[in-house]
Short mmCIF file of C-alpha atoms and ligand atoms in Angstrom, two decimals:
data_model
loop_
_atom_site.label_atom_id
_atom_site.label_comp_id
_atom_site.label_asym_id
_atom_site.label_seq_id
_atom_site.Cartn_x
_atom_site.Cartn_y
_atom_site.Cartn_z
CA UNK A 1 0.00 0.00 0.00
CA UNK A 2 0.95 3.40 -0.54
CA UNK A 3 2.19 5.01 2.10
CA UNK A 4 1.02 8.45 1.15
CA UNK A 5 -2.31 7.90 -0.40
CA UNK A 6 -3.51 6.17 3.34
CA UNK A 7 -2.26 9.40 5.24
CA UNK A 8 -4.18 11.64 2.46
CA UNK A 9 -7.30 9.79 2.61
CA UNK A 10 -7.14 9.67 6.55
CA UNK A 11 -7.50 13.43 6.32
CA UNK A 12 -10.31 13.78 3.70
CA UNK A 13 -12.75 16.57 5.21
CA UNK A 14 -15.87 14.82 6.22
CA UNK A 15 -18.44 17.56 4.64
CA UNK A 16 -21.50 17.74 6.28
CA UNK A 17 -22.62 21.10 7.81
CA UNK A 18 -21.81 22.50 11.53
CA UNK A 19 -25.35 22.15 12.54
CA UNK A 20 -25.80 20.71 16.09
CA UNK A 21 -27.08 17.51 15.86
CA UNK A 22 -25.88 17.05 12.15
CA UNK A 23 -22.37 17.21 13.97
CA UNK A 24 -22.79 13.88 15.99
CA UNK A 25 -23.08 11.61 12.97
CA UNK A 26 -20.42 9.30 12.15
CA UNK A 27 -17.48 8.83 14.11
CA UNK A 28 -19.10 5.67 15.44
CA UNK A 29 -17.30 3.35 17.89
CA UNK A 30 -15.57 0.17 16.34
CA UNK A 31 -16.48 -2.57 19.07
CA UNK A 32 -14.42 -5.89 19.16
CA UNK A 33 -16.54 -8.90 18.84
CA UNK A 34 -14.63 -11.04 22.69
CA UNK A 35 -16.94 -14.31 22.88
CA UNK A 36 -18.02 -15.03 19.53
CA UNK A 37 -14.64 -15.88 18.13
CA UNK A 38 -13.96 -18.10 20.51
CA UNK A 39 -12.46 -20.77 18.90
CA UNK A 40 -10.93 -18.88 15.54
CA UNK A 41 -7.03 -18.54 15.25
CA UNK A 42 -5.82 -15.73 17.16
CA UNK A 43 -4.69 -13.63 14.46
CA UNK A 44 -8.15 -13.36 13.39
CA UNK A 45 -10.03 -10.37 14.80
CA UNK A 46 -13.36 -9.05 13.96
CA UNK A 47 -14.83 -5.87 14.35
CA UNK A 48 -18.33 -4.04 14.46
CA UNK A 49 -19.17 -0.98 13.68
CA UNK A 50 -22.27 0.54 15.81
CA UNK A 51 -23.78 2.84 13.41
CA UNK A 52 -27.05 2.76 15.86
CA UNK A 53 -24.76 5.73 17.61
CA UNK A 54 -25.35 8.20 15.08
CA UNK A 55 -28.40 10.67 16.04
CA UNK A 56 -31.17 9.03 14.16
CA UNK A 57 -30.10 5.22 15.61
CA UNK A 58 -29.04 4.14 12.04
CA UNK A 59 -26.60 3.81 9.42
CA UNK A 60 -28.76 5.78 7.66
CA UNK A 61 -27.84 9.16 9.05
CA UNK A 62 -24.82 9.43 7.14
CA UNK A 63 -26.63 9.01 3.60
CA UNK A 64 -29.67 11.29 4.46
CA UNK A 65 -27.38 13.66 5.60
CA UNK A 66 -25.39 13.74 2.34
CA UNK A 67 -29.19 13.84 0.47
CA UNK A 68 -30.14 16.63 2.54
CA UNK A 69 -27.17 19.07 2.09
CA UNK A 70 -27.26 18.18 -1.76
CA UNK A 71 -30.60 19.24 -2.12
CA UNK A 72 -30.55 22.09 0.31
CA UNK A 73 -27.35 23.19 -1.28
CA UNK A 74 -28.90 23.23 -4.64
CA UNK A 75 -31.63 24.63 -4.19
CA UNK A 76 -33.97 22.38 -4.20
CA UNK A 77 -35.88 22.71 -1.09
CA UNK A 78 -36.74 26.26 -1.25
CA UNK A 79 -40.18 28.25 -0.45
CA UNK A 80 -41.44 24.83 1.30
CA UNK A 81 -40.84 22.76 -1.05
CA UNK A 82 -41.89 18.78 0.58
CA UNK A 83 -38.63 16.54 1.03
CA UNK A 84 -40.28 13.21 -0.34
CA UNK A 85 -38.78 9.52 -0.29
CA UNK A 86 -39.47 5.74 0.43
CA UNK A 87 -38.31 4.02 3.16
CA UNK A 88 -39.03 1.20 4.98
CA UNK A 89 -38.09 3.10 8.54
CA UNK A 90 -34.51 3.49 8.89
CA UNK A 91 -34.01 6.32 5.91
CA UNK A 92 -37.02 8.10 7.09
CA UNK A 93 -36.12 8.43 10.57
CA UNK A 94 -32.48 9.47 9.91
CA UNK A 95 -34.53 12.30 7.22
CA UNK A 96 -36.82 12.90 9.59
CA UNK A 97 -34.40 13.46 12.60
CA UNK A 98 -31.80 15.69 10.47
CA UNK A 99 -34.67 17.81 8.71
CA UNK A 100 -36.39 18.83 12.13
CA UNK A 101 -33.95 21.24 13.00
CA UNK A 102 -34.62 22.76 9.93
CA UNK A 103 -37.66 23.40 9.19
CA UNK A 104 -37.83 20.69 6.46
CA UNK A 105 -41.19 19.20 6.36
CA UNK A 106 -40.16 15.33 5.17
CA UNK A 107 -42.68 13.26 3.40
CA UNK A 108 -42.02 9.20 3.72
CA UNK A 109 -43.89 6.88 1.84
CA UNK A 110 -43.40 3.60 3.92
CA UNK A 111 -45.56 -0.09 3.80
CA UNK A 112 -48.05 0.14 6.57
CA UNK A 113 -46.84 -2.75 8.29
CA UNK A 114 -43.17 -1.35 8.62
CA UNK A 115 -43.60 -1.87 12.88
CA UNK A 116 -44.97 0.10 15.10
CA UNK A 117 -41.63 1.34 16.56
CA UNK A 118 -41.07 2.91 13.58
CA UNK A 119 -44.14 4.81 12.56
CA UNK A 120 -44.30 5.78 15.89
CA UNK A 121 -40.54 7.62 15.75
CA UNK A 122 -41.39 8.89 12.35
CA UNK A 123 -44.52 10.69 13.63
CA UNK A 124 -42.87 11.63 16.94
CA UNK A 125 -40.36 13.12 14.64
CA UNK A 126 -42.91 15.28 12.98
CA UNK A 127 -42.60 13.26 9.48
CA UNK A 128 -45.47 13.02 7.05
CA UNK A 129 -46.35 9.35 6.04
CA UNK A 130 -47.68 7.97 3.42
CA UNK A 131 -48.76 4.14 4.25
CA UNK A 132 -48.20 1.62 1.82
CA UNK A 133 -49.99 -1.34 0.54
CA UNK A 134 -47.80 -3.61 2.85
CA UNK A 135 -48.05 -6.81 0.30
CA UNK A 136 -45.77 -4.61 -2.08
CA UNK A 137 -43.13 -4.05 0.38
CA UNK A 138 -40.21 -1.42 0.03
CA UNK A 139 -40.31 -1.84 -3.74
CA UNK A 140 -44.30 -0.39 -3.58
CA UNK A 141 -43.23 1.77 -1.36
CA UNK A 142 -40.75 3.38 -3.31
CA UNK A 143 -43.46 3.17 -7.02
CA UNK A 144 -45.69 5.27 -4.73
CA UNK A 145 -43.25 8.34 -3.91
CA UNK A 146 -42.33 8.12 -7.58
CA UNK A 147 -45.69 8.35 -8.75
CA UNK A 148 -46.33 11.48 -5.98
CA UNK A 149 -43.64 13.42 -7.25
CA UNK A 150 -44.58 12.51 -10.90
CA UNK A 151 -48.49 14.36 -10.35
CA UNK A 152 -46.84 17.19 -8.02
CA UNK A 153 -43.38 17.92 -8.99
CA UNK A 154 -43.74 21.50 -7.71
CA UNK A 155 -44.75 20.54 -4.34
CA UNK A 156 -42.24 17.86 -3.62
CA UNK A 157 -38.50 16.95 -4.03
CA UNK A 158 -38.08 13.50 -4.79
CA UNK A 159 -34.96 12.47 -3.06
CA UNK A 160 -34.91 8.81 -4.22
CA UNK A 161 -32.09 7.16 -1.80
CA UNK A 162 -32.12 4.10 -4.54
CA UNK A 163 -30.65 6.02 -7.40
CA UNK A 164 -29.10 8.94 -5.61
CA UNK A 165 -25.57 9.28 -5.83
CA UNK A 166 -24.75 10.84 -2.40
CA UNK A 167 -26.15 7.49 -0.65
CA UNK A 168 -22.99 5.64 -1.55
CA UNK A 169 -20.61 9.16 -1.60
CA UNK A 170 -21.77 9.28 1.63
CA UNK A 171 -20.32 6.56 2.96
CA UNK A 172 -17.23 7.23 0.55
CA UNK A 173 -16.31 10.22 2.56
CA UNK A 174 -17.42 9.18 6.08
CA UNK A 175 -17.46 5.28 6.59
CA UNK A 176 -14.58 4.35 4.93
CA UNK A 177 -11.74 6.73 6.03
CA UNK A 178 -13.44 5.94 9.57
CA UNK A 179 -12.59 2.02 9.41
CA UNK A 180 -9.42 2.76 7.70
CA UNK A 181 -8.55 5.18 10.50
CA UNK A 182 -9.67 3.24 13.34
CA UNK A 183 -7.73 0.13 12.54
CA UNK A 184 -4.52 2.06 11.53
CA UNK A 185 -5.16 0.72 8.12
CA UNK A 186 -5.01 -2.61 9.14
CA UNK A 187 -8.32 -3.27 7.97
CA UNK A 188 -8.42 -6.65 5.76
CA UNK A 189 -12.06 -7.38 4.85
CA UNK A 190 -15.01 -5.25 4.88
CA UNK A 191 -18.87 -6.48 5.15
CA UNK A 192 -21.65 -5.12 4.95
CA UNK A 193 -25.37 -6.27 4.30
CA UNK A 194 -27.28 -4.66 1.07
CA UNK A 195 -30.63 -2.95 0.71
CA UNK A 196 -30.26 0.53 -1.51
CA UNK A 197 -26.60 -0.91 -1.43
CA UNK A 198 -25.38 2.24 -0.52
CA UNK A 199 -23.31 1.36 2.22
CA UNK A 200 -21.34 -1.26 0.50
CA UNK A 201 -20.80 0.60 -2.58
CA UNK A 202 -19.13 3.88 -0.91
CA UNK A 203 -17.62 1.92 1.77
CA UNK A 204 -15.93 -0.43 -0.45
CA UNK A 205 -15.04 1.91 -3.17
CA UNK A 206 -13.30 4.13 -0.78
CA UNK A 207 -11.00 1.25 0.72
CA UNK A 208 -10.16 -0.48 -2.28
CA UNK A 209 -8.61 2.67 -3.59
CA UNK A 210 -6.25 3.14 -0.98
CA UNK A 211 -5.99 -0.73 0.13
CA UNK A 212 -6.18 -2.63 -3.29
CA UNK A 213 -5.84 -5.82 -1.65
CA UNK A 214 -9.09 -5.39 0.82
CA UNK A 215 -12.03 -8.31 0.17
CA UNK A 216 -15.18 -6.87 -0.01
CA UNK A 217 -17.98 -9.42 1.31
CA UNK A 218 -21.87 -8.48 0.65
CA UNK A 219 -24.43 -10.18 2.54
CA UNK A 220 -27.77 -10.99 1.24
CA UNK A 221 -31.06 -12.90 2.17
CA UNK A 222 -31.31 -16.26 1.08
CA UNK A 223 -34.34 -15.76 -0.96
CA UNK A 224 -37.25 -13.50 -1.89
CA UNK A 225 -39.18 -14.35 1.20
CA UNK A 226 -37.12 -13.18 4.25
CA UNK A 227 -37.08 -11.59 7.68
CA UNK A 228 -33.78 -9.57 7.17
CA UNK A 229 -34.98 -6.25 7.37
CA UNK A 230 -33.14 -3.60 5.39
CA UNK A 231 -31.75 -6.37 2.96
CA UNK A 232 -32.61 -7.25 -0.42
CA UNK A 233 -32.62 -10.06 -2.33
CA UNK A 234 -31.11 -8.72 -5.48
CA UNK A 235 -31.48 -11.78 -8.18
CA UNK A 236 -35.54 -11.58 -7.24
CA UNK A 237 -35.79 -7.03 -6.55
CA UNK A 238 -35.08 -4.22 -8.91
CA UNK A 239 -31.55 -3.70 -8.30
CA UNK A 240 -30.72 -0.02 -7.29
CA UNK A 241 -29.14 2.26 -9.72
CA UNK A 242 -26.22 2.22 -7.38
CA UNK A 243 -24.96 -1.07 -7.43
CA UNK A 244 -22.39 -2.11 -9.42
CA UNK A 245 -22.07 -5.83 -9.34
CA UNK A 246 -18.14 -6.10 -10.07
CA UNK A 247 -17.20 -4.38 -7.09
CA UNK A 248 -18.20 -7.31 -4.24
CA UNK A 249 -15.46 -10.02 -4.20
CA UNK A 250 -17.96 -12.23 -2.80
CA UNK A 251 -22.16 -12.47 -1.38
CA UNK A 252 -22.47 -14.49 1.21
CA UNK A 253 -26.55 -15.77 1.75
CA UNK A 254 -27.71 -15.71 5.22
CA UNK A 255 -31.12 -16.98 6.32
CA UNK A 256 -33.46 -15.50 8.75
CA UNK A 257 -33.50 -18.45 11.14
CA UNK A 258 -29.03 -17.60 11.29
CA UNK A 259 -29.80 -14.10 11.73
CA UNK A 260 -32.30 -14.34 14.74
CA UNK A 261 -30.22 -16.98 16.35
CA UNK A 262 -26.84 -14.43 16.05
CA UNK A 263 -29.27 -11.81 17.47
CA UNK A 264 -29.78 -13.41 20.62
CA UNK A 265 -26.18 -14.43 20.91
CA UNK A 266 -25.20 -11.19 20.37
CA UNK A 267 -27.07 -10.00 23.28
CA UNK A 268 -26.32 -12.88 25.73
CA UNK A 269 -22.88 -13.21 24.44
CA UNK A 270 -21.31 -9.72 23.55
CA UNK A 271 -23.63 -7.68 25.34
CA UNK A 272 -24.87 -5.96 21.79
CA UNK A 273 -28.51 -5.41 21.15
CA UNK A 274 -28.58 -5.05 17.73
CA UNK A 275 -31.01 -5.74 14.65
CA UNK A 276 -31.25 -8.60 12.71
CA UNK A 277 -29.49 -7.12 9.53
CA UNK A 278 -26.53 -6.51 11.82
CA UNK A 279 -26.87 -9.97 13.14
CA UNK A 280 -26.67 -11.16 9.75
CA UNK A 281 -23.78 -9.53 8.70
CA UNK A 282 -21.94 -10.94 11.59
CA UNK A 283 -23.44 -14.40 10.32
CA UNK A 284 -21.37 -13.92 7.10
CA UNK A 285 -18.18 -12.33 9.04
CA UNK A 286 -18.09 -15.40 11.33
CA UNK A 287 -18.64 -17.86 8.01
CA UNK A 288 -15.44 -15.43 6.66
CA UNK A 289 -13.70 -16.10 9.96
CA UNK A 290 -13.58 -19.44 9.98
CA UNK A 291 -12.08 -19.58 6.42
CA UNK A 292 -9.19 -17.44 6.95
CA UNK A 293 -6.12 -17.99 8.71
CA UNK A 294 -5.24 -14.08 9.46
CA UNK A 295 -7.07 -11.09 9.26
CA UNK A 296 -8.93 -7.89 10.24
CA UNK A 297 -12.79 -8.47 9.71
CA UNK A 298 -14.79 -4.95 10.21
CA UNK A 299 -18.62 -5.74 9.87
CA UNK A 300 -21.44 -2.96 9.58
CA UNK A 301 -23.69 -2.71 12.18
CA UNK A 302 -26.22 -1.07 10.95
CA UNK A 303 -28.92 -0.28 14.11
CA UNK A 304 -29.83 -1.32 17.05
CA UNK A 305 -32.61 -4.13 18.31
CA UNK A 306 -35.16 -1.22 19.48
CA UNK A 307 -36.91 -0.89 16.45
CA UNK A 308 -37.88 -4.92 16.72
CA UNK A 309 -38.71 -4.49 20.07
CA UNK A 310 -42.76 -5.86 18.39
CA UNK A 311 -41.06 -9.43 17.25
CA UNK A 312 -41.02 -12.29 18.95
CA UNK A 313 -37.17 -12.63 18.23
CA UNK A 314 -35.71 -12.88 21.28
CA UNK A 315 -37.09 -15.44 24.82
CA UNK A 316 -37.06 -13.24 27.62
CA UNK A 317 -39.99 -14.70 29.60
N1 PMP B 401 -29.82 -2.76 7.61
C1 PMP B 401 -30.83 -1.93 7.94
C2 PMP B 401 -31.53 -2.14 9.24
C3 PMP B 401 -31.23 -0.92 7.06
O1 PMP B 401 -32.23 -0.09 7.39
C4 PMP B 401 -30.54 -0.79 5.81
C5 PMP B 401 -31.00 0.25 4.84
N2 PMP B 401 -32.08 -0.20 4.05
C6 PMP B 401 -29.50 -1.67 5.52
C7 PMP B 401 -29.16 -2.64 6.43
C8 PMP B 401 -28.78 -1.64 4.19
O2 PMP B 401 -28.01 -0.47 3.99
P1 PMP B 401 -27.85 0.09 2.52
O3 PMP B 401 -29.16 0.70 2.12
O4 PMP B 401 -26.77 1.11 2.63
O5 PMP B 401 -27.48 -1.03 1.60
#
């Protein structure tokens, strides 16, 4: 690796404005997984990163953000103009969260059987909704905030976090010179679930370029029908404008069943209460784990298990 492109890229200005709470994303902690590797050669370590830190509980912070400055830096949200996306809870709450202090009236169209934890956040937050026929899932969701913007294009701005180029630049500027900071670039594999994909694609862009030799593992449901919330199953969903398939070295299926077992081990075991797409995505770093004889594993954790608090997921009778 070059020596000089790590120390540029560790100093790459992290761009989003000086607002109050918009200052407290990112920066999340990088936790060591102790119990769960128990077992693994010692020179493996793995790593998660606990995005449910940033304001808004979620990953998701980091890409509204980067939506939200775009658009209010171009202009695009003047004289009251409606801040309109899909979401199946995560993207709305971080839009809804970072657009309060603004003024910014945020319009989510969202399935109507997203949880109750969530619509109750989004409203609590002050965000418009627009419920979904829950049968279509994110996908009618997202046809329905297409086809409001389409018959009211003055009223709203259509953000679309599928197609939207500052989801994965996002993480490009923020996520990536994080890890590669907070494991002194010693960072050797990177993995991360995929929904919009956004996370993955700016994550892993960003640390291939300065570490060329970094694997860069996807995770994915198994199939079309699945409880992994915040994960698609891309060979059966309209892929996101975003992805680009060459850029995974590998996608590693998990299944629900893995997922809600690694959530409750998690808990019991590590002392992290996280959601089930996190849980996944340690599913896939622990199947990684066991297949490598040295290495630096850094897995996205992408919120925390209080949205799921509805699901009978975890036996505490
Ligand atoms: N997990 C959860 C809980 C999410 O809400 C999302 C976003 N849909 C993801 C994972 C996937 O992140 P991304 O959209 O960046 O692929």
């Amino acid at each position: 690796m070059d020596k000089s492109i790590l120390e540029e890229k560790l100093t790459l200005p992290i761009s989003f404005p000086d607002q109050d709470l918009w200052s407290t994303i990112g920066n999340t902690p990088l936790i060591r997984l102790q119990r769960l590797t128990d077992g693994f050669a010692e020179s493996v370590e793995i790593y998660g990163k606990a995005e449910w830190f940033n304001p808004g509980s979620s990953v998701k912070d980091r890409p509204a953000a980067a939506i939200l400055s775009k658009a209010l830096s171009n202009g695009l949200l003047k004289e009251d103009r409606v801040f309109l996306d899909s979401s199946s809870g995560n993207m709305g709450i971080a839009y809804a969260t970072l657009g309060a202090p603004l003024g910014i009236r945020v319009h989510i169209a969202i399935p109507s059987n997203a949880g109750p934890e969530r619509l109750t956040i989004l409203r609590a937050l002050g965000a418009e909704l627009t419920l979904t026929d829950p049968l279509e899932g994110s996908e009618g969701a997202r046809v329905v905030a297409a086809e409001m913007a389409a018959e009211n294009p003055s009223l709203y701005y259509y953000a679309n976090q599928y197609s939207n180029p500052a989801n994965w630049q996002a993480h490009y500027t923020t996520t990536g010179p994080e890890i590669l900071s907070q494991t002194n670039g010693r960072v050797t594999h990177f993995v991360a679930g995929l929904g919009t994909t956004g996370t993955l694609m700016g994550t892993g862009r960003y640390l291939r370029e300065v570490l060329p030799d970094i694997r860069l593992v996807a995770v994915q449901p198994d199939g079309p029908i699945h409880g992994l919330e915040g994960l698609k199953h891309l060979p059966t969903s309209n892929v996101p404008e975003i992805y680009e398939p060459t850029l995974p070295d590998e996608t590693i299926p998990v299944t629900t069943e893995q997922a809600y077992e690694m959530v409750r081990r998690l808990g019991k075991e590590e002392g992290l209460f996280v959601g089930i797409s996190a849980a996944a995505a340690v599913v896939a770093a622990l199947n990684l784990a066991k297949r490598i004889e040295e290495g630096v594993i850094v897995v996205i954790l992408p919120d925390s298990g209080m949205k799921y608090l509805h699901q009978p997921i975890w036996d505490v009778k």
